[in-house]
PDB file of C-alpha atoms in Angstrom:
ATOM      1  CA  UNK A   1      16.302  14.107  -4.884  1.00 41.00           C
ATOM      2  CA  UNK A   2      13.056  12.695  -3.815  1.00 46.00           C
ATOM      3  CA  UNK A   3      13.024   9.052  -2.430  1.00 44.00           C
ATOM      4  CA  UNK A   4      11.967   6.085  -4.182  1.00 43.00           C
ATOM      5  CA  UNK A   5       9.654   3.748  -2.609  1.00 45.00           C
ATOM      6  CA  UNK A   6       9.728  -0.401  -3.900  1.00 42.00           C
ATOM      7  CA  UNK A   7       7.966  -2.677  -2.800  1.00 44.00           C
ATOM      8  CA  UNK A   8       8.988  -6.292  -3.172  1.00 37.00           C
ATOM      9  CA  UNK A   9       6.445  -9.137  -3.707  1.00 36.00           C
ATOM     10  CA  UNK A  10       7.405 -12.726  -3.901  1.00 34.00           C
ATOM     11  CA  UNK A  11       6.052 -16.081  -3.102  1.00 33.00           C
ATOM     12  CA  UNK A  12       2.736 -15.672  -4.994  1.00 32.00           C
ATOM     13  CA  UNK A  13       1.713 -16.358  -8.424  1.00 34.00           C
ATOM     14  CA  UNK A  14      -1.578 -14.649  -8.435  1.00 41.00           C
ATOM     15  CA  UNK A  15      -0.260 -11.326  -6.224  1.00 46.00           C
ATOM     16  CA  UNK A  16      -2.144  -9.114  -8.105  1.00 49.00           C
ATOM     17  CA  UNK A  17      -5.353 -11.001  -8.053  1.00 51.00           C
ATOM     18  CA  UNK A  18      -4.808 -11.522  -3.862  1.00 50.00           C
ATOM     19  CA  UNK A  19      -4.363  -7.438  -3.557  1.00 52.00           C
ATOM     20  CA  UNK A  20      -7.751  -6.357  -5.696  1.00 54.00           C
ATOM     21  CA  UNK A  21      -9.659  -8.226  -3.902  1.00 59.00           C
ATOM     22  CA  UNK A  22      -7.875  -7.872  -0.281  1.00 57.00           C
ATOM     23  CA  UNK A  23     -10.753  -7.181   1.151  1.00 65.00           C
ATOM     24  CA  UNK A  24     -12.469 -10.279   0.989  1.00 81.00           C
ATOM     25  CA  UNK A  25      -9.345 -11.964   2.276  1.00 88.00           C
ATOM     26  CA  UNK A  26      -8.809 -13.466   5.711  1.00 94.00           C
ATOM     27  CA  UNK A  27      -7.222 -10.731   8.075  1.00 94.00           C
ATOM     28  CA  UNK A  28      -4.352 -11.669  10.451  1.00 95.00           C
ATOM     29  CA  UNK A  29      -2.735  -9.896  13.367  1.00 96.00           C
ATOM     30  CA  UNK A  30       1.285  -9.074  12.252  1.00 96.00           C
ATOM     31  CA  UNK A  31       2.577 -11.020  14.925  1.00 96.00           C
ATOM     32  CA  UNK A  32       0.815 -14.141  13.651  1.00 96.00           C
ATOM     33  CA  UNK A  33       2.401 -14.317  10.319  1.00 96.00           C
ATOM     34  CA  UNK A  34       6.133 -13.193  11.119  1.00 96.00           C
ATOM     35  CA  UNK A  35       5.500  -9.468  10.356  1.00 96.00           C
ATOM     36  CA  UNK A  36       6.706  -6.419  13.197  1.00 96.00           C
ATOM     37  CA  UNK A  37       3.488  -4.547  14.190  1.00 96.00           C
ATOM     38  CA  UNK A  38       6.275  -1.985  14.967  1.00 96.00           C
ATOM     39  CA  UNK A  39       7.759  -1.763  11.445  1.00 96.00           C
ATOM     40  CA  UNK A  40       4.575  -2.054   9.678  1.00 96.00           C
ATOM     41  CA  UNK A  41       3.812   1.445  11.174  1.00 96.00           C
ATOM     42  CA  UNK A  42       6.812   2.584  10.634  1.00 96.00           C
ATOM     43  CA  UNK A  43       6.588   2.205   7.133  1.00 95.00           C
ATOM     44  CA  UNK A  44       2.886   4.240   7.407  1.00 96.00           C
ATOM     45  CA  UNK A  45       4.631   6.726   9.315  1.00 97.00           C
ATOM     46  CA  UNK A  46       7.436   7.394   6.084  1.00 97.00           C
ATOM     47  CA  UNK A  47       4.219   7.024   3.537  1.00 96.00           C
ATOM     48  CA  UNK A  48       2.334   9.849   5.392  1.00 97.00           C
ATOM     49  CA  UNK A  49       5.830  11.926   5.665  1.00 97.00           C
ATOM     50  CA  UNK A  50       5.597  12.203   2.152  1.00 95.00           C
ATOM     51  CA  UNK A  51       2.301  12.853   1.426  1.00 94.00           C
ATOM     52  CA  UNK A  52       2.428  15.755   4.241  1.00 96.00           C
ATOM     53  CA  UNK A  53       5.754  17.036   2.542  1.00 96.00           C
ATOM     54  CA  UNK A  54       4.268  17.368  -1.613  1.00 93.00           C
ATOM     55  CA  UNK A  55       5.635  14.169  -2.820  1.00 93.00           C
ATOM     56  CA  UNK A  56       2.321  12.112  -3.740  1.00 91.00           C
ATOM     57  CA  UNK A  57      -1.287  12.894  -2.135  1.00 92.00           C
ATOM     58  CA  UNK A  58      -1.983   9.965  -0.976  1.00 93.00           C
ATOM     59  CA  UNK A  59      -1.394   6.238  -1.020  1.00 92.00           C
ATOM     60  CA  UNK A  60      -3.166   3.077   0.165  1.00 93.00           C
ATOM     61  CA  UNK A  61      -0.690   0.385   1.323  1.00 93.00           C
ATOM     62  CA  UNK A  62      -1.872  -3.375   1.752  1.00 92.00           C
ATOM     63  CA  UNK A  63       0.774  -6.190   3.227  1.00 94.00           C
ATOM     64  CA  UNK A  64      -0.136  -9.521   2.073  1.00 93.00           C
ATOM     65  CA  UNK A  65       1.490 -12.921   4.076  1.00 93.00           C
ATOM     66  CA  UNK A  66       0.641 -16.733   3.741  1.00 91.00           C
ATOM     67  CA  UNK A  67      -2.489 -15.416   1.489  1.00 91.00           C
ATOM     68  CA  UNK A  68      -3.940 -12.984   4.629  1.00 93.00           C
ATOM     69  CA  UNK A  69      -4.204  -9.614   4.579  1.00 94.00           C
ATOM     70  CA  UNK A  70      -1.848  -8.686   8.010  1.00 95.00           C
ATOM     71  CA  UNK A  71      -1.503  -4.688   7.301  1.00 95.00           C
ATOM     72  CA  UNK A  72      -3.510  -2.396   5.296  1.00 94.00           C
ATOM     73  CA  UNK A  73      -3.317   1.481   5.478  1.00 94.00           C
ATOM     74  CA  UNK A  74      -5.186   4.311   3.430  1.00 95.00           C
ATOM     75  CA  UNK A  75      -3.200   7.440   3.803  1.00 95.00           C
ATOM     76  CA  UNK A  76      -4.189  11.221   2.301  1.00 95.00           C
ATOM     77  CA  UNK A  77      -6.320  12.250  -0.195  1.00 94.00           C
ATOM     78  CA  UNK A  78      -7.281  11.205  -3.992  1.00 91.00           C
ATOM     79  CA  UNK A  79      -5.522  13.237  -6.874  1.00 83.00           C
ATOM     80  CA  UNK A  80      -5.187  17.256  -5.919  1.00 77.00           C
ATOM     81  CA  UNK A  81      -8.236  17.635  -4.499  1.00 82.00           C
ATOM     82  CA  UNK A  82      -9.777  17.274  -1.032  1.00 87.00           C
ATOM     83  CA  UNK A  83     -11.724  13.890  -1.644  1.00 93.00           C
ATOM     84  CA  UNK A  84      -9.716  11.509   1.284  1.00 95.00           C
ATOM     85  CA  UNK A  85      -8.019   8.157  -0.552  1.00 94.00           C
ATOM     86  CA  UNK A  86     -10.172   4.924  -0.442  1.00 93.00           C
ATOM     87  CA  UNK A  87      -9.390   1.419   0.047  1.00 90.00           C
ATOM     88  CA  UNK A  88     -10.838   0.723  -3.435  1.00 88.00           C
ATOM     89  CA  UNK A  89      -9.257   3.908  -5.176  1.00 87.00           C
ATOM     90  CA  UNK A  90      -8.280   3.294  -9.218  1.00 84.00           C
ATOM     91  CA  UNK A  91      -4.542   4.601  -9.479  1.00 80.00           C
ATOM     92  CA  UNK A  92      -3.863   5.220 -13.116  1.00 77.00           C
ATOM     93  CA  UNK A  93      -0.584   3.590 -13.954  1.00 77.00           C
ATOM     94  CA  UNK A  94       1.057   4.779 -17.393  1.00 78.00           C
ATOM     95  CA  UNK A  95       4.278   3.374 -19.553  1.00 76.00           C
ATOM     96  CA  UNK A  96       4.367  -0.118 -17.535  1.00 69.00           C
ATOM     97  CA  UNK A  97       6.286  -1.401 -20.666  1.00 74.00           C
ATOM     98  CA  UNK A  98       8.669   1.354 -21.224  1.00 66.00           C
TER      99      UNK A  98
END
């Protein structure tokens, strides 16, 4: 059985709107928003497990706290083909409503 990954957001009404356009958000070290440095790469470290192992090629993993950006990660490649993930990659995201 492969693993299921979830990430829970709360706190923010306009999330979504925050993580398209993390980049032109403020940046903060970890440490200065409550966040482990430690654990942060921890969870890279599991991401890039399972794009070495088959599961997904690649992933691109922004952490969002008091409206800065305090971890963001782009891990593996895009699709099935050599081209390396971006920060501004388009995921295609079917059945949302099922």
């Amino acid at each position: 059985m492969k693993p299921v990954f979830s990430v829970l957001l709360a706190g923010a009404v306009a999330l979504s709107a925050q993580i398209a356009r993390a980049a032109e958000l403020p940046t903060a070290a970890p440490a200065d928003v409550g966040l482990s440095a430690e654990r942060l790469s921890a969870i890279d470290a599991r991401f890039q497990a399972e794009i070495d192992g088959g599961a997904f090629p690649g992933a691109v993993i922004t952490v969002l706290r008091d409206g800065q950006v305090a971890h963001q990660s782009v891990l593996g490649r895009l699709g099935q083909g050599d081209a390396p993930m971006t920060e501004d990659a388009l995921f295609r995201i079917y059945s949302m409503t099922k």
